XYZ file of C-alpha atoms in Angstrom:
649
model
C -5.502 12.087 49.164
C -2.606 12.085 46.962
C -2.934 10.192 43.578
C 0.142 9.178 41.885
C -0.030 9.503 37.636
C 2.146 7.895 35.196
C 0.154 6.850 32.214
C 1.413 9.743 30.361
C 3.872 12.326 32.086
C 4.529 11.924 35.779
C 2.188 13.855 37.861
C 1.487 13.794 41.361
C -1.481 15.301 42.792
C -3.160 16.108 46.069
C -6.760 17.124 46.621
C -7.141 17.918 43.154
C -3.602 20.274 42.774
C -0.277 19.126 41.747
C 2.647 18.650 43.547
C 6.063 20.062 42.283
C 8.890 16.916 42.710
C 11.735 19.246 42.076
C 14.715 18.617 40.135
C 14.871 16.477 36.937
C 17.018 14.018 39.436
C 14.108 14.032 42.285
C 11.452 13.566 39.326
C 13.597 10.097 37.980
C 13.616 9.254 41.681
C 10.295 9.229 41.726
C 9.464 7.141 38.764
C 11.691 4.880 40.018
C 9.901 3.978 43.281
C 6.820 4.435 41.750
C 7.363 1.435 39.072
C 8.421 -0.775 42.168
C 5.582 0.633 44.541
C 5.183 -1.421 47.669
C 8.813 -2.560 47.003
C 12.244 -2.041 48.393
C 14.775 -0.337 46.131
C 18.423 -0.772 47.422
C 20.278 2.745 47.591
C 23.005 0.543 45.108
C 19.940 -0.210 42.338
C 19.154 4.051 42.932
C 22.395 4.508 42.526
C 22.430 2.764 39.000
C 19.117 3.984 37.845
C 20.267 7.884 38.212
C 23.812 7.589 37.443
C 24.961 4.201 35.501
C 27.645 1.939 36.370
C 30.118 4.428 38.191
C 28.042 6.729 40.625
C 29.845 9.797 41.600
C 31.431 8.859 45.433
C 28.895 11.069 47.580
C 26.038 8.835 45.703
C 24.582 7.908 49.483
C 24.626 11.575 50.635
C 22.813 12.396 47.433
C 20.199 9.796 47.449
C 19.110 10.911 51.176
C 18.691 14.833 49.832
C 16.594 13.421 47.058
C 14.585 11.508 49.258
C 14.067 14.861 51.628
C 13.161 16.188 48.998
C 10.822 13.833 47.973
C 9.110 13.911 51.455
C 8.895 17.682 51.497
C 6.921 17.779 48.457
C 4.290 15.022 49.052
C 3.734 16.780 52.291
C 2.240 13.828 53.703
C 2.188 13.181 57.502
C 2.092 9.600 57.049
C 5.396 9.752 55.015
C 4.558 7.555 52.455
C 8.659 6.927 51.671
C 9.917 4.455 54.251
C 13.204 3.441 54.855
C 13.994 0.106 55.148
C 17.628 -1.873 55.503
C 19.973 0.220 52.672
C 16.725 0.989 50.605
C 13.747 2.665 50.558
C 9.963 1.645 49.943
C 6.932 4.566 48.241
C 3.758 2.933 49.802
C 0.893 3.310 47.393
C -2.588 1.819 48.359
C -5.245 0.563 46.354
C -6.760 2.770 43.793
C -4.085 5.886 44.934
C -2.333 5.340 41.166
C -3.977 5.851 37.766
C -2.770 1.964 37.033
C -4.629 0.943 39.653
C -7.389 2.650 38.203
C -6.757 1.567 34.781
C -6.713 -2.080 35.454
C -9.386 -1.758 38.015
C -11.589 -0.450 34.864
C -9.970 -3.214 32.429
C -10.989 -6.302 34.910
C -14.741 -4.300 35.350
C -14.848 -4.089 31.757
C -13.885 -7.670 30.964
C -16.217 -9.069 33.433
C -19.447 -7.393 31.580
C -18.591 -8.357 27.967
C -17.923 -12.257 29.097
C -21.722 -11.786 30.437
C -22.946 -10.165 27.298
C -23.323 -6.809 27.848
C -21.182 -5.286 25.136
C -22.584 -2.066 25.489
C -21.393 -1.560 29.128
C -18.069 -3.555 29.058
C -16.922 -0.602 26.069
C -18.129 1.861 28.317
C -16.000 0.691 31.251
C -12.938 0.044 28.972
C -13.042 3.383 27.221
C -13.233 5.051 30.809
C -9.819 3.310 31.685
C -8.679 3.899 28.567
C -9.098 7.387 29.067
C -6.810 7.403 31.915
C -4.047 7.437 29.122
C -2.259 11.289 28.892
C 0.534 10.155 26.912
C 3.428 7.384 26.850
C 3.666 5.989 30.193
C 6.240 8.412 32.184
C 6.723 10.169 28.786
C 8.733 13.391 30.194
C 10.965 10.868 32.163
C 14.399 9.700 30.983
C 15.103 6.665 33.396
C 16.218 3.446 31.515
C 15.479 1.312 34.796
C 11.493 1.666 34.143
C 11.671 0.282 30.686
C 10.709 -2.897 31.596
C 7.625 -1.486 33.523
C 6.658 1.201 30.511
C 6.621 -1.552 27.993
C 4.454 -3.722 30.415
C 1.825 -1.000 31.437
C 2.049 -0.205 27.346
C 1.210 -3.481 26.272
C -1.982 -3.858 28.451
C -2.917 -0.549 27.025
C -3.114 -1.560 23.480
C -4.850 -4.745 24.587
C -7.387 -3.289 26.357
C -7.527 -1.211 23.458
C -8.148 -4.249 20.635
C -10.347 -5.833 23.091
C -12.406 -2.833 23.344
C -12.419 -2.405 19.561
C -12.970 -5.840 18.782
C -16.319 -5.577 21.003
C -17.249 -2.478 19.251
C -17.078 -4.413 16.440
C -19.348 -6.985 17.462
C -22.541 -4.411 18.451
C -21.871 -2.451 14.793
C -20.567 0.660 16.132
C -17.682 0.763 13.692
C -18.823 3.971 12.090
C -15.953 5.966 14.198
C -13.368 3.232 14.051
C -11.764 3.564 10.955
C -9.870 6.842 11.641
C -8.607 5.735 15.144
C -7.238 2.350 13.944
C -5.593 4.099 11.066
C -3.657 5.896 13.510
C -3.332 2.984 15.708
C -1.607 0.887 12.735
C 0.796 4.496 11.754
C 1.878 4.217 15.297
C 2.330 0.274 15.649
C 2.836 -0.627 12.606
C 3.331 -4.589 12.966
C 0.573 -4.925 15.299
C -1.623 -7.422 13.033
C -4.726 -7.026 15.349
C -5.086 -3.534 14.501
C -5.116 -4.167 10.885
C -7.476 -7.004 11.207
C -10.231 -4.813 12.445
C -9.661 -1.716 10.823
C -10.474 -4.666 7.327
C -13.127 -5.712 9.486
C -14.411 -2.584 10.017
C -14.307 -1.270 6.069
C -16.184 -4.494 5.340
C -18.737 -3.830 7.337
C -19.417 -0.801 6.211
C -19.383 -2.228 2.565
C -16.046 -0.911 1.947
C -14.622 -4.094 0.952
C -12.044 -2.747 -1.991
C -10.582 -0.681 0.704
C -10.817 -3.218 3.259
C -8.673 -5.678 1.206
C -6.318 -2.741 0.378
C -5.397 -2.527 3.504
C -4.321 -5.871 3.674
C -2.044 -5.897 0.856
C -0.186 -2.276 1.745
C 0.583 -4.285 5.411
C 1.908 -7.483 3.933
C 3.767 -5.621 2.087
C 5.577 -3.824 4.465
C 5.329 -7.276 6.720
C 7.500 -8.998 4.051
C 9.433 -6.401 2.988
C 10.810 -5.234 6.661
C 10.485 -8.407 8.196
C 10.248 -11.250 5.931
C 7.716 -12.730 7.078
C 3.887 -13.375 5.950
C 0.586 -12.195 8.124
C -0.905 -15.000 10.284
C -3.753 -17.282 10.194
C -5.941 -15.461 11.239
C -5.451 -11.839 9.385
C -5.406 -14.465 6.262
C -8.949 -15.624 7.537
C -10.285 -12.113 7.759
C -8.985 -11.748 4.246
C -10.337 -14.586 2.321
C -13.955 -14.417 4.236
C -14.235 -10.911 2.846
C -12.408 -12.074 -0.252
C -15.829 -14.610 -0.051
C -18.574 -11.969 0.240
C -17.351 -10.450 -2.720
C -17.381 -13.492 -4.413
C -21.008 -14.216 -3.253
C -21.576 -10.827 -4.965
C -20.056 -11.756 -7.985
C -22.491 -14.308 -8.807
C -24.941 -11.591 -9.601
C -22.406 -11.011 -12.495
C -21.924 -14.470 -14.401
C -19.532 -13.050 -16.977
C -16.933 -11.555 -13.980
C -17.399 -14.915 -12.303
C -16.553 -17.190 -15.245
C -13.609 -14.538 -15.614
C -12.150 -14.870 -12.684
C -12.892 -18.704 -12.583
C -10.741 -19.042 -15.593
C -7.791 -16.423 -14.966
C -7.483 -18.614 -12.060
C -6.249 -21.673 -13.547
C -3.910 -19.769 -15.706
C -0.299 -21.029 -14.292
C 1.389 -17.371 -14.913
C 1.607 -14.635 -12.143
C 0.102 -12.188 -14.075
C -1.763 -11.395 -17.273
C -2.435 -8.482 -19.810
C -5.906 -7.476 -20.794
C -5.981 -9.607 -23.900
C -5.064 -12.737 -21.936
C -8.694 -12.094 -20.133
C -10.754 -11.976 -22.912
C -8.535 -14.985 -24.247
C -9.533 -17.470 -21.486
C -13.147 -16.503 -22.187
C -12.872 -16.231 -25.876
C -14.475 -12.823 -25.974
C -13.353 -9.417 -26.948
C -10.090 -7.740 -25.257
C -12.207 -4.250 -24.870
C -14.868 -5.903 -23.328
C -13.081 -8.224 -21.086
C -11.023 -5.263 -19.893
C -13.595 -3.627 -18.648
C -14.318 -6.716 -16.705
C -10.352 -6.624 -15.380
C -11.459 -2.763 -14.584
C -14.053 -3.860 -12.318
C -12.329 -6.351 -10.428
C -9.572 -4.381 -10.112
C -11.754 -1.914 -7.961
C -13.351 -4.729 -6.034
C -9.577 -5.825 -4.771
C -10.092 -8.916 -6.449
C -7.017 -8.194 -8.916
C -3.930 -6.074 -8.583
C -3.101 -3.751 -11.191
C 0.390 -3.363 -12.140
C 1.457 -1.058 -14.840
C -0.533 -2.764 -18.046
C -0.533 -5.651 -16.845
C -3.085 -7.678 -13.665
C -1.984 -10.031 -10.662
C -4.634 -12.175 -9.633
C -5.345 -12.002 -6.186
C -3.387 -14.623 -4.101
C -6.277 -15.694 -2.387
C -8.812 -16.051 -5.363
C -7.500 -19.010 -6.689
C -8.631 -20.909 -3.676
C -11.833 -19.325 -3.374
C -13.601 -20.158 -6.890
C -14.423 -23.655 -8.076
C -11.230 -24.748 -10.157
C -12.020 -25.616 -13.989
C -10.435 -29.145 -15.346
C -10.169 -31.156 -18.460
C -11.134 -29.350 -22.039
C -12.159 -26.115 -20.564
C -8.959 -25.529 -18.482
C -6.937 -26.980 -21.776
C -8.913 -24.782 -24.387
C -8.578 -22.045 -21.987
C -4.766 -22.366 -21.684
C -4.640 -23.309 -25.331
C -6.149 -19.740 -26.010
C -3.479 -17.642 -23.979
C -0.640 -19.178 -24.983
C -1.748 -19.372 -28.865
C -2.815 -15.183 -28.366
C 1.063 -14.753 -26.958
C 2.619 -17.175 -29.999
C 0.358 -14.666 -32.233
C 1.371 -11.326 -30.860
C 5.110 -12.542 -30.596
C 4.507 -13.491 -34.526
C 3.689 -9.684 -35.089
C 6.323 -8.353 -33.075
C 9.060 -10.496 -34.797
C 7.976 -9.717 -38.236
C 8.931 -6.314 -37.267
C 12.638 -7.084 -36.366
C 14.829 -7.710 -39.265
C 14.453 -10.983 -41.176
C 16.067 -13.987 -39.236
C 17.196 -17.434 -41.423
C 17.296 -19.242 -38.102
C 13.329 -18.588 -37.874
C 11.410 -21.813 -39.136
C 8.385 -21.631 -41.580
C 4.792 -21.545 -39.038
C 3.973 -25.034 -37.720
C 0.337 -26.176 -37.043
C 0.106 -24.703 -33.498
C -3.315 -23.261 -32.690
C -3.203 -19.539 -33.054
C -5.515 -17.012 -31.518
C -5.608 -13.764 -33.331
C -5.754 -10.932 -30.721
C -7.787 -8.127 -31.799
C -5.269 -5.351 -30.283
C -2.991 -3.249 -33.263
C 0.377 -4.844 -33.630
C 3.014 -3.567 -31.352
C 4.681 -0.413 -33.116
C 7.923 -0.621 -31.273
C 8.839 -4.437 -31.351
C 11.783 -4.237 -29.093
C 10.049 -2.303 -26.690
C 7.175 -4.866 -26.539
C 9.713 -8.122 -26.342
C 11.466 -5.561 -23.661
C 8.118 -5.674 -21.514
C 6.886 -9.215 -22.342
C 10.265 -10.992 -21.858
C 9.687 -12.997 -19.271
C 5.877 -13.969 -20.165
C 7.422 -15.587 -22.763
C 9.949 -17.527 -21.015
C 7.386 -18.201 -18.716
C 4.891 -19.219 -21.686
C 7.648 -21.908 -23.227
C 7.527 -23.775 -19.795
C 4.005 -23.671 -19.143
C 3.280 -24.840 -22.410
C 5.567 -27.702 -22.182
C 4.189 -28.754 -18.841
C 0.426 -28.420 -20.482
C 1.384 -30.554 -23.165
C 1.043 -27.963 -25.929
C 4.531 -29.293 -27.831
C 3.599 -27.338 -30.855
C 2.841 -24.393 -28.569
C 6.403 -24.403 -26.872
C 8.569 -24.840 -29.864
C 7.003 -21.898 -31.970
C 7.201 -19.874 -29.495
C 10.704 -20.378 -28.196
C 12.106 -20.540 -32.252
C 9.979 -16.827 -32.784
C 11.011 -15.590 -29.454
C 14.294 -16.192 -31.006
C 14.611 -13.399 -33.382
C 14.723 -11.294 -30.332
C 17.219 -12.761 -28.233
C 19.616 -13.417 -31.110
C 19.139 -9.787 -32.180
C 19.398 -8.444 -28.386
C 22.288 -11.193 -27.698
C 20.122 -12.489 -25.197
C 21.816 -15.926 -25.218
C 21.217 -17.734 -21.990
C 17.371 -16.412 -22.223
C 17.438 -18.309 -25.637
C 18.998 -21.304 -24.663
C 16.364 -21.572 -21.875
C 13.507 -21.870 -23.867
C 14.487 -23.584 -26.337
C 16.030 -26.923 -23.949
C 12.531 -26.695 -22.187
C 10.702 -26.839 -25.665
C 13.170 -29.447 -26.971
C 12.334 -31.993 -23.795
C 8.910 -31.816 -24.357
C 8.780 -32.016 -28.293
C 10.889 -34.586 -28.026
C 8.506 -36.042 -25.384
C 5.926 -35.822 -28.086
C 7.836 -37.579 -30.975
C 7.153 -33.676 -32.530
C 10.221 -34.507 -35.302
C 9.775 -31.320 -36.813
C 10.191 -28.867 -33.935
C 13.106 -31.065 -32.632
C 14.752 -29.619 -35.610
C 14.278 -26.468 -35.506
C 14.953 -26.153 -31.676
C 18.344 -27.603 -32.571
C 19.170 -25.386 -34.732
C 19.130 -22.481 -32.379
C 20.725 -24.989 -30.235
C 23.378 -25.506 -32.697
C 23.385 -21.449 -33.392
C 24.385 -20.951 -28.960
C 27.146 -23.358 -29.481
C 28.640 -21.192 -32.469
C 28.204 -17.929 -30.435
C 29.359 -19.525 -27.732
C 32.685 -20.836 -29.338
C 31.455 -24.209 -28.491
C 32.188 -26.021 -32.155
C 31.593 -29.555 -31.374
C 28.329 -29.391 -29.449
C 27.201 -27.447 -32.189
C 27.898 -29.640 -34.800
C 26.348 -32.329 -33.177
C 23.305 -30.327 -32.739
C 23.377 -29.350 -36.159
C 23.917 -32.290 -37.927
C 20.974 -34.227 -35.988
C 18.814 -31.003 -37.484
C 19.715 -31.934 -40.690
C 18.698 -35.664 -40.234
C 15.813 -34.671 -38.812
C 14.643 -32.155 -42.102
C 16.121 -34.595 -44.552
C 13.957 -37.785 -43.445
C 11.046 -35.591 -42.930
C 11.674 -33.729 -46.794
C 12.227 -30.376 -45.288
C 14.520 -28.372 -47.569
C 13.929 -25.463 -45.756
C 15.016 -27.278 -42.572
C 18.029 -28.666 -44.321
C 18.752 -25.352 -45.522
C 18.677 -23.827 -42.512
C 21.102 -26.544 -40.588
C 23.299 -26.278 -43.388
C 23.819 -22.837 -43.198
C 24.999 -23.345 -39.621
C 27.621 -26.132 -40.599
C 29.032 -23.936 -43.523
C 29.528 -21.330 -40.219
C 31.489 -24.023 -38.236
C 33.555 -25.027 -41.090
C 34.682 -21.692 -42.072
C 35.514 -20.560 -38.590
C 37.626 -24.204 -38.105
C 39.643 -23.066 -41.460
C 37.744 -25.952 -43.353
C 36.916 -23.416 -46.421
C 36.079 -25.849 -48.717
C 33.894 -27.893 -46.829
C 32.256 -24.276 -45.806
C 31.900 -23.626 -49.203
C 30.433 -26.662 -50.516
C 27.997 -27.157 -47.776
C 26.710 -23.227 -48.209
C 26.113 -23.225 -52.072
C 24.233 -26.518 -51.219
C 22.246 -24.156 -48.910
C 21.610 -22.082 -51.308
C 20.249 -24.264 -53.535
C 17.765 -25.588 -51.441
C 16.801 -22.209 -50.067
C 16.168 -20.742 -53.938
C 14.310 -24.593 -55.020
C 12.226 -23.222 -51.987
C 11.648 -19.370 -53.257
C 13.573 -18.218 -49.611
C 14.809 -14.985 -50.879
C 15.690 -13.897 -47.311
C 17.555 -17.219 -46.922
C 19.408 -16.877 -50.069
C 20.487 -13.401 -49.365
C 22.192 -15.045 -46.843
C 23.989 -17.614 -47.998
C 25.251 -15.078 -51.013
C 26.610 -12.763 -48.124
C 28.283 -16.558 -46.303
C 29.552 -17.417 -49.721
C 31.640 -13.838 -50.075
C 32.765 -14.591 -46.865
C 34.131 -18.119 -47.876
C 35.656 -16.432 -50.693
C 37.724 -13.916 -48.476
C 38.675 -16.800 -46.761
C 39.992 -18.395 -50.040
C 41.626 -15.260 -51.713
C 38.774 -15.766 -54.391
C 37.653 -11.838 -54.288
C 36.304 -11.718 -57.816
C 33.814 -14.754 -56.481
C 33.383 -12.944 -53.602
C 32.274 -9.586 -55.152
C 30.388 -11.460 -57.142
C 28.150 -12.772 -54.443
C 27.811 -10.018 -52.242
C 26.660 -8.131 -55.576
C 23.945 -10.900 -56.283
C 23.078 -10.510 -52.150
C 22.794 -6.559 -52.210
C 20.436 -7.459 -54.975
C 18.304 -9.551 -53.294
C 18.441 -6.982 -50.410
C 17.068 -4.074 -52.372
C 14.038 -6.554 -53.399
C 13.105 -7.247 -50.405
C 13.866 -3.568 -48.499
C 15.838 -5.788 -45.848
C 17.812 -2.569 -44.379
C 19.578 -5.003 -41.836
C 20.587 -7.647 -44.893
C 22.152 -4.949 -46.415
C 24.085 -3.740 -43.838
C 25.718 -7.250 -43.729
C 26.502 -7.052 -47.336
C 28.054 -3.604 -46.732
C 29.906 -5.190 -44.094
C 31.406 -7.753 -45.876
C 32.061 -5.448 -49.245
C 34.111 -3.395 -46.605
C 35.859 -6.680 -46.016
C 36.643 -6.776 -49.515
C 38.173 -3.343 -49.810
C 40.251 -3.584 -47.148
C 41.519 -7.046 -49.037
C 42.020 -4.982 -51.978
C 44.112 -2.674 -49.547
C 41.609 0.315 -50.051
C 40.951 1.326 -46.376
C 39.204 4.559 -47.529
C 36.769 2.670 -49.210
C 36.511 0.011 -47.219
C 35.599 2.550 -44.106
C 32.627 4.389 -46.487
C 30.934 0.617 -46.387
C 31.626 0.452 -42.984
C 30.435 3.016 -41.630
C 27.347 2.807 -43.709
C 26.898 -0.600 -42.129
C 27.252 0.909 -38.575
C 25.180 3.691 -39.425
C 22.560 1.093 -40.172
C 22.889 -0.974 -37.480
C 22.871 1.473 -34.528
C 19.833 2.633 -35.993
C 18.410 -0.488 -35.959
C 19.719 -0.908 -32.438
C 21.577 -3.857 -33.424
C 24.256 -3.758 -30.648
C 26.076 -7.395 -31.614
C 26.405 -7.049 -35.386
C 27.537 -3.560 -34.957
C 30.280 -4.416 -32.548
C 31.194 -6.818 -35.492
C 31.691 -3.649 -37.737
C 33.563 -1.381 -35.032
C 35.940 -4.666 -34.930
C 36.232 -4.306 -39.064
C 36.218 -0.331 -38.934
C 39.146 -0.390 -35.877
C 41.075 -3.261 -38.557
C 40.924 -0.630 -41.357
C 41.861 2.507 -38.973
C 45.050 0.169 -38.063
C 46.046 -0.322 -41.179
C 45.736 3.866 -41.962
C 48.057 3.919 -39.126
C 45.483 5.713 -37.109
C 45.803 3.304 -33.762
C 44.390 5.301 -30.959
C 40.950 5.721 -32.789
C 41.506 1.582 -34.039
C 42.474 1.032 -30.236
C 39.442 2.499 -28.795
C 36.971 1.212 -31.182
C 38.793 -2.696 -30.382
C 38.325 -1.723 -26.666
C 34.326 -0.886 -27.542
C 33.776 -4.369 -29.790
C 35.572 -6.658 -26.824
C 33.297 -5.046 -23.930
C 30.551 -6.556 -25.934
C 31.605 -9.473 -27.505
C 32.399 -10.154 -23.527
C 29.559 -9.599 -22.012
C 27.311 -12.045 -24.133
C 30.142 -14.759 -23.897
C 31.457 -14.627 -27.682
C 34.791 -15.387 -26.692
C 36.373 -15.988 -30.474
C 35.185 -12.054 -31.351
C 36.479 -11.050 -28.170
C 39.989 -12.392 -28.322
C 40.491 -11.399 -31.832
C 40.069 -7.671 -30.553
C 42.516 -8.433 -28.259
C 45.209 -9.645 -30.602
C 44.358 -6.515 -32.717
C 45.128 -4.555 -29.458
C 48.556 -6.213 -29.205
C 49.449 -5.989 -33.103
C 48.745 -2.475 -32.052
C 51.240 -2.011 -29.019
C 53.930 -4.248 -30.958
C-alpha cells in the first residue's frame, strides 16, 4: 500500500520503502495535489503554484511530463492521479496519509479523556503526535500549501496543549518542564504554553520560578506587541500568587510586610521604606524584602523593590490610622534622608528653617555623595510631594518640596522644582498651613526670576512676605526680601534693591543667619556695582568673604570671588579680575555647580574681551549661552549674545 507523508518532509512510501518523486519540480507537484487530495487542481492553479503569475508558454506540455512522472514513480496500477476536465485529481483513501492518521489518533484521543481516562487519551495523543518528523512539507518550497501547512500546524500544537494540559491533570508533570520550555522558544506568543509550563513549576513547588516565567513573557508580550496576557494566564498567576500567600501566613512578620508595602501609593520602594511601614529595623526588614524577592512576590530592581502587580489585590488592604501612620512613616524617612543629603550640598538661603512635620530617622549612614543620591531618588521625591498632598500630610509635602529644592536649584532642575512645589502649595493652602504657603512661594517667586518672569515673581514674593510678616517670621521676611532686592536690581531699580537687601540683612543677623547674611553682603556689593559705589562694594564682599571663612562655605566664597572679580574688572584690572575668576570657576566645577559657573565663564569671557583676547572670550560666551539656554534663563543667555556681537562689531 502506498502511504503518503507530509508532517515533516515529503515522503512517499510503499510496502515499507520509499519512493523517489524526481525533480525538485515533480516533488512541489506533489505537495500540491497532496494538500488538495480528493480534489481537482486546474492545470492554470499548477501552473501558478510552480511558476507564479507568468508561466513559461510550454507550461501544459510541462505539467503532463510531471504528471508521467509522477505516475512512474508511485508505480501503482490503479493510477492513483486521474485526469479530470483541464485538471488533475491524487486519490488518497482513508488512513493512506499520516494526517489521516494523525487526526484519526487526535479524535481517539479526545474521545477517552471526555470519558475520564486520562491515562489512555495521552497515550493515544502522544502516538499521533509522534507522527510529527518535522514542519509539515519542511523540504518543500511551494507558497500554494501555506494555507494547508499553517492549518495541519495549528492542530498540531493543539493536540499538543491538550495533551499537556491532561498530563497536567494526572501529575505527570515531572518531564514537562523542558519540553514546554522549548515549546514557548519556538512559539513564543503562544500563552497556553506558558500557562502550563507555570502550572507545571507550581506543582512541583517551584513557585518563584513559576511566577518568573510569567513576568519574562509579559514582558516580551508588552514590549513586542503591546499588549497584556489574558484572563486566564492572569488567573494562573494570582492563584499561585495565592498559595504563596497561604504560605506566608506561617510567617506573620512577611505577611504584615507585604500587607503594608501594599498600600504604599509609589511603584517601588528601597529597603528602608520596608522596615518604615512596619516601624522596625532597615537590616532586618531587608532581609524580609530578600525573602520575598525569592518567592516572586517582589521584583528587585537595582537597590530598589517593585511590588508585585498582583499582590496588592491578593492581601487584605489596611485603612484608617494604620495605613496613615504607615504612610506617615515613609514619607517622614524620605523628608529625613533628603534632610541629610541637602545638608551636604552647599548652603541654600531659599531653604526654610524645619517645620513640625513628623520625621522618621532612618538608621542607614547618610548618603556620602549627595548628588548622586538626589540623582537616583529624583523621582521618589517628586513622587513623594504628590502623594503626600493627596494623603493629607501638608506639612509632609511642603518640607519636602522646599529641601528637595537645594537640589534642583543647584542642578538647574527648574521645571522638576516648580512641580513640587505648585502640588505642595495647593494642598498647604488647602490646609490653611500659612507658614509653608510662604515658603513654597518663595521658590515660586525664585522660578519666576530664573525664568525672566519679573512680575509673577513679585507677586509671589510679596504675598511671602505678608505671609512671614503677620505670622512674625523674620527669617521668612528675610528670605522674600532677598528675592525682591533680586527683582529690583535686575529692573535697574538700585535703590529700591538696595534698601530692601540691607533690610534683609538686618533681619537675617537679629536672627543669627550667618549663611543668610553672607548673602545679602555678596547682593549688597552687587547693588553697589550697580551704583558705581565700589568702595561700598569692596566693603561688603570683604565683610561676606568673612563670614565665608567662618562658616567653611567653599561655594559662598566662590560667589564672593565672583563678584570681587566684578570689581576688578570695574577698576579696569582684567588680570586681577581673571585670578578671582578663575578661582571661582575652579571652585565651582569642583563642586559640580554647572549654573553658577556658567555665570563666571560669562564674567571670565567679559574680562578676556576687554584684554582684547576675543576668540577665547567668544568661545567661553558660546559655552555660558548653551547653558543659560537649556534651563530657560533667557536674560543670562541674551546678554552672552550681545557680548558675542560687541565682539564681531
Amino acid at each position: 500500500m502506498t502511504v503518503y507523508r507530509v508532517l515533516g518532509p515529503l515522503l512517499v512510501e510503499r510496502n515499507g520503502g520509499e519512493l523517489r518523486l524526481g525533480r525538485p519540480q515533480a516533488r512541489r507537484l506533489c505537495a500540491l495535489l497532496l494538500a488538495e487530495a480528493n480534489q481537482v487542481v486546474s492545470v492554470d492553479r499548477i501552473a501558478e503554484a510552480l511558476w507564479g503569475a507568468v508561466p513559461p508558454t510550454s507550461y501544459r506540455v510541462q505539467i503532463q511530463g510531471l504528471v508521467s512522472q509522477l505516475r512512474r514513480a508511485l508505480r501503482d496500477p490503479d493510477d492513483p492521479i486521474a485526469t479530470v476536465g483541464h485538471g488533475y485529481r491524487l486519490t488518497v483513501a482513508s488512513g493512506q496519509s499520516d494526517v489521516d492518521m494523525f487526526a484519526e489518533a487526535v479524535r481517539a484521543g479526545r474521545e477517552l479523556l471526555a470519558e475520564g481516562k486520562l491515562e489512555a487519551g495521552v497515550r493515544r495523543l502522544r502516538e499521533g503526535l509522534a507522527l510529527w518528523r518535522g514542519p509539515v512539507l519542511g523540504d518543500v518550497r511551494l507558497d500554494a500549501v501555506t494555507e494547508f501547512v499553517a492549518c495541519w500546524e495549528e492542530r498540531r500544537l493543539t493536540a499538543l496543549e491538550e495533551c499537556i494540559d491532561a498530563q497536567l491533570r494526572i501529575g505527570a508533570d515531572e518531564d514537562l518542564s523542558t519540553e514546554l520550555r522549548e515549546l514557548i522558544t519556538a512559539h513564543p506568543f503562544r500563552e497556553r504554553f506558558c500557562g502550563q509550563l507555570m502550572t507545571a513549576l507550581a506543582n512541583r513547588g517551584r513557585a518563584a520560578e513559576a511566577l518568573a516565567v510569567y513576568q519574562r513573557w509579559r514582558g516580551k508580550l508588552v514590549e513586542e506587541l503591546g499588549v497584556e496576557p489574558s484572563a486566564s494566564l492572569r488567573e494562573i498567576q494570582v492563584g499561585i500568587l495565592r498559595a504563596e500567600d497561604r504560605d506566608l501566613r506561617l510567617a506573620p512578620a512577611s505577611r504584615l510586610l507585604l500587607t503594608r508595602l501594599a498600600a504604599l501609593p509609589m511603584p517601588d520602594f528601597s529597603a528602608w521604606m520596608a522596615a518604615a511601614v512596619v516601624d522596625g529595623d532597615p537590616a532586618e526588614a531587608e532581609v524580609l524584602v530578600r525573602a520575598l524577592d525569592e518567592r516572586q512576590l517582589v521584583r528587585a530592581s537595582g537597590r530598589r523593590y517593585r511590588l508585585h502587580d498582583l499582590v496588592r489585590s491578593s492581601v487584605p488592604e489596611i485603612v484608617g490610622a494604620e495605613r496613615d501612620s504607615a504612610l506617615e512613616r515613609v514619607f517622614g524617612g524620605l523628608l529625613w534622608l533628603t534632610e541629610r543629603a541637602a545638608e551636604r550640598l552647599p548652603g541654600s538661603v531659599l531653604r526654610p528653617e524645619p517645620g513640625g512635620a513628623k520625621r522618621w530617622p532612618v538608621a542607614i549612614p547618610a548618603p556620602a555623595d549627595p548628588l548622586a543620591w538626589f540623582e537616583a531618588e529624583q523621582q521618589a521625591i517628586e513622587d513623594a510631594v504628590g502623594h503626600a498632598a493627596d494623603a493629607g500630610f501638608a506639612e509632609l509635602a511642603w518640607e519636602l518640596a522646599t529641601t528637595a529644592a537645594a537640589y534642583f536649584d543647584y542642578r538647574g532642575l527648574y521645571q522638576e522644582w516648580a512641580r513640587c512645589h505648585r502640588r505642595a502649595l495647593a494642598t498647604v493652602r488647602a490646609a490653611g498651613d500659612r507658614r509653608g504657603e510662604a515658603a513654597l512661594l518663595r521658590g515660586i517667586g525664585q522660578l519666576h526670576i530664573y525664568w525672566d518672569e519679573y512680575d509673577d515673581a513679585v507677586v509671589a514674593l510679596t504675598e511671602s512676605y505678608r505671609i512671614s510678616t503677620a505670622r512674625g517670621d523674620r527669617p521668612g521676611m528675610a528670605r522674600a526680601l532677598t528675592g525682591l532686592g533680586v527683582v529690583s536690581r535686575v529692573l535697574w531699580r538700585p535703590e529700591q534693591a538696595h534698601a530692601r537687601t540691607v533690610r534683609a540683612l538686618e533681619l537675617f543677623v537679629e536672627c543669627g543667619d550667618r549663611l543668610g547674611a553672607a548673602h545679602t553682603h555678596t547682593s549688597i556689593a552687587a547693588i553697589c556695582l550697580d551704583l558705581g559705589r565700589l568702595a561700598d562694594a569692596e566693603s561688603a564682599l570683604e565683610q561676606a568673604r568673612r563670614l565665608c571663612a567662618d562658616l567653611g562655605d567653599d561655594h559662598r566664597m566662590a560667589l564672593v570671588l565672583r563678584r570681587s572679580g566684578q570689581l576688578h574688572l570695574r577698576r579696569g584690572d582684567p588680570e586681577r579680575a581673571l585670578a578671582s575668576l578663575y578661582q571661582a570657576l575652579e571652585r565651582l566645577e569642583s563642586l559640580r555647580d554647572d549654573q553658577c559657573a556658567a555665570q563666571v565663564r560669562l564674567d571670565i569671557g567679559r574680562a578676556y574681551r576687554v584684554l582684547g583676547e576675543c576668540q577665547d572670550a567668544a568661545r567661553l560666551f558660546r559655552a555660558a549661552s548653551s547653558r543659560f539656554t537649556r534651563v530657560g534663563n533667557r536674560s543670562s543667555a541674551a546678554a552672552c549674545v550681545l557680548e558675542i556681537d560687541r565682539i564681531r562689531a
